[in-house]
Coordinates of N, CA and C in Angstrom, one line a residue:
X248 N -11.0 -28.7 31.6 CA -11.2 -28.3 32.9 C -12.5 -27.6 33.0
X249 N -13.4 -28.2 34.0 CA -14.5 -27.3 34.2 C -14.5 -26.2 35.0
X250 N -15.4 -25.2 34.6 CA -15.1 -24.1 35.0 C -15.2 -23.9 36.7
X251 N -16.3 -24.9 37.3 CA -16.1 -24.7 39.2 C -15.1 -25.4 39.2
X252 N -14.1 -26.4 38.6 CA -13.2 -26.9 39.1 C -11.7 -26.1 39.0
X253 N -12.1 -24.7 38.2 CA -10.9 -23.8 37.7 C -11.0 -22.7 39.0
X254 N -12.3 -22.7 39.4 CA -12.5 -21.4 40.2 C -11.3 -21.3 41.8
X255 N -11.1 -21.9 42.3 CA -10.1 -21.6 43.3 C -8.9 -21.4 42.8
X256 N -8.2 -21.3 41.3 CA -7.2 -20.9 41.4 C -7.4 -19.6 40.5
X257 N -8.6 -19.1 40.6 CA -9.0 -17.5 40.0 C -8.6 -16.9 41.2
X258 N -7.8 -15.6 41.0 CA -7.2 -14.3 41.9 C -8.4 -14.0 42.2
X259 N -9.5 -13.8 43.7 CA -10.6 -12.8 43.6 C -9.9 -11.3 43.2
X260 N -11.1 -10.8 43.0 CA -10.8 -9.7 41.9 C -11.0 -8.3 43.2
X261 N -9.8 -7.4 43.1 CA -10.2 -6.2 44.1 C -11.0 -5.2 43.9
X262 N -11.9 -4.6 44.7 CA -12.7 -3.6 44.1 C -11.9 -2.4 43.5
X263 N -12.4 -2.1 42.5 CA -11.6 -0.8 41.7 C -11.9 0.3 42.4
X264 N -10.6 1.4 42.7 CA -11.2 2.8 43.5 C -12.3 3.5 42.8
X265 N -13.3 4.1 43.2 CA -13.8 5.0 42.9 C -13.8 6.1 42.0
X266 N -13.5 6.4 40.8 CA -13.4 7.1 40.0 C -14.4 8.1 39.3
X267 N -14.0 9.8 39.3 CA -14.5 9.8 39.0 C -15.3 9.9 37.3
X268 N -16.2 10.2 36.7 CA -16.4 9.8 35.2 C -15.4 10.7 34.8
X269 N -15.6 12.0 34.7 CA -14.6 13.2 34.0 C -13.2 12.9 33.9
X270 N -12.9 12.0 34.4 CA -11.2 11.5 34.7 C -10.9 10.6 33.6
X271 N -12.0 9.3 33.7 CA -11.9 8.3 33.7 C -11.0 7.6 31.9
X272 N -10.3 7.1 32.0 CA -9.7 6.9 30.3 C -10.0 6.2 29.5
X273 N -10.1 7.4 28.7 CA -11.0 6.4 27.4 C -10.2 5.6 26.6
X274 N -10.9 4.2 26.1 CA -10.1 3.3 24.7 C -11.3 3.8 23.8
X275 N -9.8 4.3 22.8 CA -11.0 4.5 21.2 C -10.4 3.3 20.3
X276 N -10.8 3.4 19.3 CA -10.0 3.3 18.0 C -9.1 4.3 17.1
X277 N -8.3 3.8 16.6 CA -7.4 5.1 15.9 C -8.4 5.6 14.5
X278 N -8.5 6.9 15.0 CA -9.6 8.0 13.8 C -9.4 7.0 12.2
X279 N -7.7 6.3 12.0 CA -7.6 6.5 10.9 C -6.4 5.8 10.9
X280 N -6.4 4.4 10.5 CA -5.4 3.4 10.4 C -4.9 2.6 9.1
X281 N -4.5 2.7 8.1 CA -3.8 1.7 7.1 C -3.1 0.7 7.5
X282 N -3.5 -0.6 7.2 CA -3.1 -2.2 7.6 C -3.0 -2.7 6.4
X283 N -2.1 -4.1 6.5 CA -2.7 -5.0 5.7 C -3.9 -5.9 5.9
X284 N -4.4 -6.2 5.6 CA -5.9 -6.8 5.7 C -5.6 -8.8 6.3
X285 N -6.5 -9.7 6.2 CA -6.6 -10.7 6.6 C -7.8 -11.1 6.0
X286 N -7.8 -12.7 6.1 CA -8.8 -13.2 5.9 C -10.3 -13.4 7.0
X287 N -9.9 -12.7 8.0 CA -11.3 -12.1 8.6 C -11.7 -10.7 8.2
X288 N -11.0 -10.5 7.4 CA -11.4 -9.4 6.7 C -12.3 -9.4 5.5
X289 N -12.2 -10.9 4.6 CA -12.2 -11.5 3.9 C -13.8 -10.8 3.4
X290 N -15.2 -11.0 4.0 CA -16.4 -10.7 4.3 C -16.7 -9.3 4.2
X291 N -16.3 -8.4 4.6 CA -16.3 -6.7 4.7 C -15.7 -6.9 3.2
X292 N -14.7 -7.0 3.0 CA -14.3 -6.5 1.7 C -14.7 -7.2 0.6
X293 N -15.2 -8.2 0.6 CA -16.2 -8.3 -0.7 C -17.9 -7.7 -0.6
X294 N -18.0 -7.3 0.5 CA -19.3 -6.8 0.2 C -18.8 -5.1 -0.2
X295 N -18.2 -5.2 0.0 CA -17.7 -3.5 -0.5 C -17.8 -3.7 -2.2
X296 N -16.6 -4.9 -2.5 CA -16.6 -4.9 -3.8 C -17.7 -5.6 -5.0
X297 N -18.3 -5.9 -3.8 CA -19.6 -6.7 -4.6 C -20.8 -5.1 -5.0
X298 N -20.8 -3.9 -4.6 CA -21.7 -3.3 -4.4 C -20.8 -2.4 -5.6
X299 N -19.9 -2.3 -5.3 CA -18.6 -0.9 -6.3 C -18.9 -1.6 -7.6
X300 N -18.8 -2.8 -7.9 CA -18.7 -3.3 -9.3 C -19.9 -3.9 -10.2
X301 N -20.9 -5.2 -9.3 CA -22.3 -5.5 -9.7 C -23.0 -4.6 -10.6
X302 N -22.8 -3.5 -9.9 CA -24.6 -2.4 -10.5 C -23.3 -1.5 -11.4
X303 N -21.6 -1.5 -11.5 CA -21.5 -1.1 -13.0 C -20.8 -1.9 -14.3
X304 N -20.6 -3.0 -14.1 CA -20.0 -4.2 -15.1 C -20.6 -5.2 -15.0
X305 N -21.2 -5.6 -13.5 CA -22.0 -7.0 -13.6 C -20.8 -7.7 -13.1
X306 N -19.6 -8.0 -13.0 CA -18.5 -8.2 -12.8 C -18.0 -8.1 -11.8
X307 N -17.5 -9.0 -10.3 CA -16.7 -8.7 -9.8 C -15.2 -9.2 -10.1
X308 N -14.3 -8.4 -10.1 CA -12.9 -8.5 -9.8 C -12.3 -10.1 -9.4
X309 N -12.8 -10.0 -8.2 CA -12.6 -11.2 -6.9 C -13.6 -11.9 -6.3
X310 N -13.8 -12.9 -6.2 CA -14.9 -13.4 -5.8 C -14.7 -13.7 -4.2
X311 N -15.5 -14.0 -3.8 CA -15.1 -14.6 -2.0 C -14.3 -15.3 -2.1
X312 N -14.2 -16.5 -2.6 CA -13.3 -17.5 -2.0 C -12.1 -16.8 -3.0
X313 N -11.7 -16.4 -3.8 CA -10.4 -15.5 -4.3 C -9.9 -14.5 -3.8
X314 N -10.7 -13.7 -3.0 CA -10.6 -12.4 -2.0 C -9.2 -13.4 -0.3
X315 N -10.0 -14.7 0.1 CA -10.0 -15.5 0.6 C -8.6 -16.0 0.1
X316 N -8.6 -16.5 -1.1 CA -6.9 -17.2 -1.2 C -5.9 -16.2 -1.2
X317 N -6.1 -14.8 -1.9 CA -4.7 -14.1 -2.0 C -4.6 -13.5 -0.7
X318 N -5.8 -13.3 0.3 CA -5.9 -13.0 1.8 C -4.8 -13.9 2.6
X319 N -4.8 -14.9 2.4 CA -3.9 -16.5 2.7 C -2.8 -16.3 2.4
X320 N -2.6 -16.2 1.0 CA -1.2 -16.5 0.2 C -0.3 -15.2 0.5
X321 N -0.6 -14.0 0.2 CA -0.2 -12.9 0.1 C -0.3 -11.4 1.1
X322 N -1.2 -11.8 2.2 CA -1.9 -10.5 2.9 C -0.8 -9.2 2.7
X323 N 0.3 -9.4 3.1 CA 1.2 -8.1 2.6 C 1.2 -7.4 1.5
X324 N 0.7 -8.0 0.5 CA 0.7 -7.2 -1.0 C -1.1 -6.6 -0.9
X325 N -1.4 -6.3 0.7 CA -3.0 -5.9 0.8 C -2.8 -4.4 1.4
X326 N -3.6 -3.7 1.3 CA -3.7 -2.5 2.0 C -5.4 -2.4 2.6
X327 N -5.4 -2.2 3.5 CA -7.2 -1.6 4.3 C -7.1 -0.2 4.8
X328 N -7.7 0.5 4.5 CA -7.7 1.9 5.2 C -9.4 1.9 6.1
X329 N -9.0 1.9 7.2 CA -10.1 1.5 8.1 C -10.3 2.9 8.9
X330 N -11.5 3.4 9.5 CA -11.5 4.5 10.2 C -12.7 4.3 11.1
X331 N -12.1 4.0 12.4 CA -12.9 4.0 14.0 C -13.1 2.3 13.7
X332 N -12.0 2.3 13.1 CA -12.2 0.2 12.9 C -13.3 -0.4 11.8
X333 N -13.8 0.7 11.0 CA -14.8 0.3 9.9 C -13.5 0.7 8.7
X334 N -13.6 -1.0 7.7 CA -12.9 -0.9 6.4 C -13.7 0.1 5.2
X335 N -12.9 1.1 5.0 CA -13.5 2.1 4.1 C -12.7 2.1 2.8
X336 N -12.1 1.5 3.0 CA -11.1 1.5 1.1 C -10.4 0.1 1.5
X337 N -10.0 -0.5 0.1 CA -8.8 -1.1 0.5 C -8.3 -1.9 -1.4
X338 N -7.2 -2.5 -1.3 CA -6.6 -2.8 -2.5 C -5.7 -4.2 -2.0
X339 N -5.9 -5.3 -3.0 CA -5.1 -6.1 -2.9 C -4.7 -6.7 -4.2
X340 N -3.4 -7.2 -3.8 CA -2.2 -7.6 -5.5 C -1.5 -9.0 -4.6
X341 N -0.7 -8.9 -6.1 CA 0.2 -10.7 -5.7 C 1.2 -10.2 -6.6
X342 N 2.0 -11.4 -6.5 CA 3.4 -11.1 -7.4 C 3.1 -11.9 -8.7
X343 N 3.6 -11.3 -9.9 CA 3.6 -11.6 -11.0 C 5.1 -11.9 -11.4
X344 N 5.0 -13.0 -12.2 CA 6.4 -13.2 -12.7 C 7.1 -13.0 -14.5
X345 N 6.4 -12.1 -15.3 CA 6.0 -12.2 -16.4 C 5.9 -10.4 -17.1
X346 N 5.6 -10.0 -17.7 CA 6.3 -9.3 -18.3 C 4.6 -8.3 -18.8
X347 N 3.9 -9.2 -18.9 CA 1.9 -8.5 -19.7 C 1.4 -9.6 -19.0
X348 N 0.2 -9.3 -18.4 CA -1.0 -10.4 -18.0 C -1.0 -11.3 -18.3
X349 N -1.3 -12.5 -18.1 CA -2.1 -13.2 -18.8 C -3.5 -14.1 -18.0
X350 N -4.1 -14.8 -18.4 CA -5.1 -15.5 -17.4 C -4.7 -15.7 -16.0
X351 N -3.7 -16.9 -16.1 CA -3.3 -17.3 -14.8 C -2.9 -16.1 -13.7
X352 N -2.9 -15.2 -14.2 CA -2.4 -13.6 -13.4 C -3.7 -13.6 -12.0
X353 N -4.7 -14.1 -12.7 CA -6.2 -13.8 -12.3 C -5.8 -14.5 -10.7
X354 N -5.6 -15.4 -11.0 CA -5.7 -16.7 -10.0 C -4.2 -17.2 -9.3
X355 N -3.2 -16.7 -10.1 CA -1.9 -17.5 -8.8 C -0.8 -15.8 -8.2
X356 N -0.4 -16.2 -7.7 CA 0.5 -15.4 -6.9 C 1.8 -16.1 -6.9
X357 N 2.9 -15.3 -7.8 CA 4.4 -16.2 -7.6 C 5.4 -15.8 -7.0
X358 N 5.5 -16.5 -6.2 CA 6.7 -15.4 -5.0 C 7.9 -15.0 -5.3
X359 N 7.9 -15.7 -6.0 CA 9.5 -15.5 -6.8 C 9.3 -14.0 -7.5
X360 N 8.2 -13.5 -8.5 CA 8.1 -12.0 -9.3 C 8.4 -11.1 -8.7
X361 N 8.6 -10.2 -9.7 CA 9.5 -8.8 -9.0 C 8.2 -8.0 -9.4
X362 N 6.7 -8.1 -10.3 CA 6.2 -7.3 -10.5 C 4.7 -7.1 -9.2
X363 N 4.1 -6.6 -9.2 CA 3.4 -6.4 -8.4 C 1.8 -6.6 -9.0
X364 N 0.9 -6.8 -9.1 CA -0.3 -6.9 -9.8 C -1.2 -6.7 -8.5
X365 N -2.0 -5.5 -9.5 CA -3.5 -5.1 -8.2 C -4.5 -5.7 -9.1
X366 N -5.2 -6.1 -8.2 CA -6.3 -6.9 -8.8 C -7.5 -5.8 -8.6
X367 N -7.6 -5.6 -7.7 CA -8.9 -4.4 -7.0 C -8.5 -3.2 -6.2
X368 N -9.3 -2.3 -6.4 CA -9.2 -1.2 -5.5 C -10.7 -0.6 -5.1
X369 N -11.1 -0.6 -4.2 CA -12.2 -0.5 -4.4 C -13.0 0.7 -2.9
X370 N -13.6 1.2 -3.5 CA -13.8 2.5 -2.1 C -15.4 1.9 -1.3
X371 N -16.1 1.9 0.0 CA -16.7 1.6 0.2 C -17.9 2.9 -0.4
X372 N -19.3 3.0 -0.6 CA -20.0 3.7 -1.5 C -20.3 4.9 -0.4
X373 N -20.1 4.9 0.9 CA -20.6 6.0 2.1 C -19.2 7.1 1.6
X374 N -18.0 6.8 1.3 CA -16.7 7.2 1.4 C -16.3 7.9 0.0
X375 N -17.5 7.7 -0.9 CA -16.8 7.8 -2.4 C -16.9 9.3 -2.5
X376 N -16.0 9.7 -3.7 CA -16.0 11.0 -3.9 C -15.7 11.8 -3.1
X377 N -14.8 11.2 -1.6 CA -14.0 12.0 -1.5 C -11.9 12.1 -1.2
X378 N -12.0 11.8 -2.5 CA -10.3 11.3 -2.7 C -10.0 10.0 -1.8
X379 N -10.3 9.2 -1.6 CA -10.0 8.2 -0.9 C -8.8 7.2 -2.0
X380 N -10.0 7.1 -3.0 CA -8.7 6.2 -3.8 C -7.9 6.4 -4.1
X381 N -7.4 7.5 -4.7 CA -5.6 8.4 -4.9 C -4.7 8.5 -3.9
X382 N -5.7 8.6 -2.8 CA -4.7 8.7 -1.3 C -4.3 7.2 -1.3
X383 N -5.1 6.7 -1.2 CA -5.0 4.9 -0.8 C -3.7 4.5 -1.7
X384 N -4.4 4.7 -3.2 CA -2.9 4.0 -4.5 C -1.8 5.1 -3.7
X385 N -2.0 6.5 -3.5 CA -0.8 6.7 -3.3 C 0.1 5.9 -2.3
X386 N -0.8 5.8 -1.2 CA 0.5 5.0 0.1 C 0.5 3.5 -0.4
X387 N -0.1 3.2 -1.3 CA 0.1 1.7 -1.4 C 1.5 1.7 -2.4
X388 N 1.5 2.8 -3.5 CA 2.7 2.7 -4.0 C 4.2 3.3 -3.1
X389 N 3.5 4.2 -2.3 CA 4.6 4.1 -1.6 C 5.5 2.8 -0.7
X390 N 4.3 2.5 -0.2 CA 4.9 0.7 0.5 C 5.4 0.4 -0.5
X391 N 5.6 0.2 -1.5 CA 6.0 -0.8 -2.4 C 7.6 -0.3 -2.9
X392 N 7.5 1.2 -2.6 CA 9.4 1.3 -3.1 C 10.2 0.8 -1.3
X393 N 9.1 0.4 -0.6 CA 9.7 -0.1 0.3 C 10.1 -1.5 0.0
X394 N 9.8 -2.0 -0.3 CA 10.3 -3.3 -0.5 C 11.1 -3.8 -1.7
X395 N 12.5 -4.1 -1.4 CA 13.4 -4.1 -2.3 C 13.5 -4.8 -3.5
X396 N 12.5 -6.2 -3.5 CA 12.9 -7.1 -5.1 C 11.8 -6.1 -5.6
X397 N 10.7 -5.3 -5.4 CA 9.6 -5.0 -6.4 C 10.0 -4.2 -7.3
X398 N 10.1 -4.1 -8.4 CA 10.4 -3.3 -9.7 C 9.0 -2.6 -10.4
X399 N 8.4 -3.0 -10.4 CA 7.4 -2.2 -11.4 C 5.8 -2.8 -10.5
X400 N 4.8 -2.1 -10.6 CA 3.4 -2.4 -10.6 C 2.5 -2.6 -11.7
X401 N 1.8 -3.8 -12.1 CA 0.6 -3.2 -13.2 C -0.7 -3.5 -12.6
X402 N -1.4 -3.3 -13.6 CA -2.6 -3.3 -13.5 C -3.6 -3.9 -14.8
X403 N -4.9 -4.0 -14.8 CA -5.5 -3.7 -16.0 C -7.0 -3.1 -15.8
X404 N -7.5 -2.5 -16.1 CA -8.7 -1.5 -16.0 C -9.0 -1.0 -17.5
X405 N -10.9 -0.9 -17.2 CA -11.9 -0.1 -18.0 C -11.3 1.1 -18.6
X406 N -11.6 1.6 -19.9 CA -10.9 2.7 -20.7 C -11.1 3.9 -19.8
X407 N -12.5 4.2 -18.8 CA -12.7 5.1 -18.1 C -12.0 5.4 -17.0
X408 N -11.2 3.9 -16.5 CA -9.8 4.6 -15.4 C -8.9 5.4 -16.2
X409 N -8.6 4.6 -17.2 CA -7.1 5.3 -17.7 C -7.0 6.6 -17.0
X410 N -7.6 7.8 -17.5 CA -7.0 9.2 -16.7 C -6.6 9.1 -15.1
X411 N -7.5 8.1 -14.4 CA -7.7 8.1 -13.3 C -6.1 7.6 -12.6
X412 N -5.5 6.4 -13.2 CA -4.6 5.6 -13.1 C -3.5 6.6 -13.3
X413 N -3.4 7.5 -15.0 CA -2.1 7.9 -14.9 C -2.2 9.3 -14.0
X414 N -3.1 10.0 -13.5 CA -3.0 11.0 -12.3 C -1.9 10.2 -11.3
X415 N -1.7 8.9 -11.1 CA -1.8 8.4 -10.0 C 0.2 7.8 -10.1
X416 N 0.2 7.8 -12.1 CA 1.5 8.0 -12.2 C 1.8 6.7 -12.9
X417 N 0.7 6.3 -13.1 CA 0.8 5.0 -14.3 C 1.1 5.2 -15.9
X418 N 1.2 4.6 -16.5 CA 1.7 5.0 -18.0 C 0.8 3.0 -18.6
X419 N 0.4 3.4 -19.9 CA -0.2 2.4 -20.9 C 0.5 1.6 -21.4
X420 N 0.4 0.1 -21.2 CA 1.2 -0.4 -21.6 C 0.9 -1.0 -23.0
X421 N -1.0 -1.5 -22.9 CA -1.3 -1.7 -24.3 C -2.7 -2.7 -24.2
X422 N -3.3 -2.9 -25.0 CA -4.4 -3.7 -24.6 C -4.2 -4.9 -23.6
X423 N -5.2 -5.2 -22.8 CA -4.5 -6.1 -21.9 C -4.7 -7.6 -22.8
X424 N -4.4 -8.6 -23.3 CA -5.1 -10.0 -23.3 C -6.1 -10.5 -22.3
X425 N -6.2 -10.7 -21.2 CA -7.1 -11.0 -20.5 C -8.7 -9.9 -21.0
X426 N -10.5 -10.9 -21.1 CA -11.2 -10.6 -21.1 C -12.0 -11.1 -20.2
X427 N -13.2 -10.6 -19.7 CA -13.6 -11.2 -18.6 C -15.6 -10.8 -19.3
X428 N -16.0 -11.8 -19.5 CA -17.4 -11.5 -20.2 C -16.9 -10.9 -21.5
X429 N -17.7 -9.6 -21.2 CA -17.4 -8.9 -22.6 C -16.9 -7.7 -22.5
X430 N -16.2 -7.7 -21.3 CA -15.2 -6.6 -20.6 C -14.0 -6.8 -21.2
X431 N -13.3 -5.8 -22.1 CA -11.7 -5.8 -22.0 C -10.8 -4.9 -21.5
X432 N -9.6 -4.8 -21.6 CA -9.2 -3.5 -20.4 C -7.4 -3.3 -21.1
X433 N -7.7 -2.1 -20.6 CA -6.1 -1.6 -21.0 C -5.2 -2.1 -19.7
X434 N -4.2 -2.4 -20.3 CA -3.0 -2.6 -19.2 C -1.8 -1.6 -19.1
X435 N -1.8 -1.5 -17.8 CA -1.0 -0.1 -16.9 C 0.5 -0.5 -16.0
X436 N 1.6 0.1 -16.0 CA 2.5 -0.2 -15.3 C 2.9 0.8 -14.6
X437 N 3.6 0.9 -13.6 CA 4.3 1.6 -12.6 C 5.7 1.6 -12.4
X438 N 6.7 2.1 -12.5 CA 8.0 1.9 -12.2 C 7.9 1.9 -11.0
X439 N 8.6 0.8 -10.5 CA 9.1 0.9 -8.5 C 10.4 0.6 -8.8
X440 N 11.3 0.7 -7.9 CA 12.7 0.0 -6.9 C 13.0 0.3 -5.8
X441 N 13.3 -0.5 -5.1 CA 13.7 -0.4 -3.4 C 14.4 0.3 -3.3
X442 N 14.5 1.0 -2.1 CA 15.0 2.6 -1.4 C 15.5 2.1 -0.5
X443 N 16.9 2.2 -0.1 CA 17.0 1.6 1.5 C 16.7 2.6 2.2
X444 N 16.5 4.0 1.7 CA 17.0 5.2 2.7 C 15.2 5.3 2.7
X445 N 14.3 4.7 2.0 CA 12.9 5.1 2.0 C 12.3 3.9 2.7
X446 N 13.4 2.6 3.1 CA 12.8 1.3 4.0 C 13.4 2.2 5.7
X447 N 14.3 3.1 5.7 CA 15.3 3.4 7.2 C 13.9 4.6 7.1
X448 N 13.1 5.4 6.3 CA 12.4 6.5 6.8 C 11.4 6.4 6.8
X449 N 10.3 5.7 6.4 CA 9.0 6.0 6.2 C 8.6 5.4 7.2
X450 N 7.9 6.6 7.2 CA 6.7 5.9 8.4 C 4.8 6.0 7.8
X451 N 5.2 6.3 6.3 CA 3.9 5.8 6.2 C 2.8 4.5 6.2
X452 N 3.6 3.2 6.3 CA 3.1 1.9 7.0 C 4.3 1.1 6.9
X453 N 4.2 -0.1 7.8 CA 5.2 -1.2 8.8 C 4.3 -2.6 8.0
X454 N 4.8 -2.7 6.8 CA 4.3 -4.1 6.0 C 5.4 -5.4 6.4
X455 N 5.3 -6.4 6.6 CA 6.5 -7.6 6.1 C 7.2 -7.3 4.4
X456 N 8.4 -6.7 5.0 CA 8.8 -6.8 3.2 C 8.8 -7.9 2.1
X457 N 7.7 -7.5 1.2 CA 7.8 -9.1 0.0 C 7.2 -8.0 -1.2
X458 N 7.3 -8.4 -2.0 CA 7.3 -7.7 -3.4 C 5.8 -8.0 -4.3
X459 N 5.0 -7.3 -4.5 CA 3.8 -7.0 -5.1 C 3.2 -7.0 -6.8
X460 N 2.0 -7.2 -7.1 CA 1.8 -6.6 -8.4 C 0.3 -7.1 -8.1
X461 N -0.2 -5.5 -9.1 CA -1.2 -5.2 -8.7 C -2.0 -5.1 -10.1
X462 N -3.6 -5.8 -9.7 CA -4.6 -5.9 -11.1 C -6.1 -5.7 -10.7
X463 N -6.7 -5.1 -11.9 CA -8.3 -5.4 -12.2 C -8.7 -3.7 -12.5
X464 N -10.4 -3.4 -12.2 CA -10.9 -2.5 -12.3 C -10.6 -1.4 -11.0
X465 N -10.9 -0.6 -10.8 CA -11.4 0.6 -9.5 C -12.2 1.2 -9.7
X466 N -12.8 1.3 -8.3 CA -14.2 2.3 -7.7 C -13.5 3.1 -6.7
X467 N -13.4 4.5 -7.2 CA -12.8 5.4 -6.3 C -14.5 6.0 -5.4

């Protein structure tokens, strides 16, 4: 339908009363929102992670079009901490079905796993240094005792996370198998289990419940 052929069933529009400015109501953005992310998110958060990792491993984590599939397959197992609607942190995992990493961890997501694998975490560079990332893993593990099949979280990261990870309440599981260049990495776990009385109270985020596991490096 063309648009003069739409126009006689458009409402004319009434003039708005007069208002004055000092009154008048404002729309903001929320100061400070945690979501799961999307694949139009896809673009913001690899240039985040392209800038956190490049200039210190050479290495990204996730590439676009892999940022892009687990965005598709999994967006629930994502967290974005956005503020005035700019993404300033965020972390994304899939489900693992297996017991230690292995390659394929990199690349599939199995719905069926109870473990969670984070692949990235990564802080935007305006934001770093100041606790962003511990706040972030913290509410992201807390989502996760929300959701009842997830049992455990891992991970795998640079010998220089370790301290950073077990602050955060991780424990060493053991060299990881997966190399990536001439990067190798320790592998980290997390104990979870579902809470019904922590799915009836929290209001620290409203995810679709599905079960997670979480991998790679971090840029706090």
């Amino acid at each position: 339908m063309s648009v003069v052929g739409a126009q006689p069933f458009i409402k004319p529009m009434q003039p708005s009363p007069s208002v004055s400015p000092g009154i008048q109501r404002r729309h903001t953005l929320p100061a400070s929102e945690f979501r799961p992310l999307n694949t139009q998110d896809a673009i913001s958060v690899f240039e985040i992670e392209r800038e956190a990792f490049i200039s210190v491993s050479g290495e990204c984590p996730l590439h676009l079009d892999e940022v892009r599939h687990f965005l598709t397959l999994c967006p629930e197992l994502s967290m974005g901490w956005f503020e005035e609607g700019r993404l300033v942190a965020f972390i994304i995992g899939s489900l693992w079905d297996q017991d230690r990493l292995t390659t394929d961890a990199l690349t599939l997501h199995k719905p069926c796993g109870s473990t969670v694998h984070i692949h990235v975490l990564a802080v935007h560079r305006t934001f770093r240094q100041q606790g962003k990332g511990p706040i972030l893993m913290w509410r992201y593990l807390q989502y996760l005792r929300c959701l009842p099949n997830v049992r455990r979280a891992v991970l795998m990261c640079e010998d220089f996370l370790i301290p950073f990870y077990r602050k955060s309440g991780f424990k060493v599981l053991g060299r990881c198998a997966i190399t990536v260049a001439n990067l190798t990495f320790t592998e980290m776990w997390y104990p979870i289990s579902g809470h019904a009385y922590m799915r009836r109270n929290s209001e620290a985020i409203r995810f679709p419940q599905h079960p997670l596991t979480l991998m790679y490096y971090t840029v706090m």
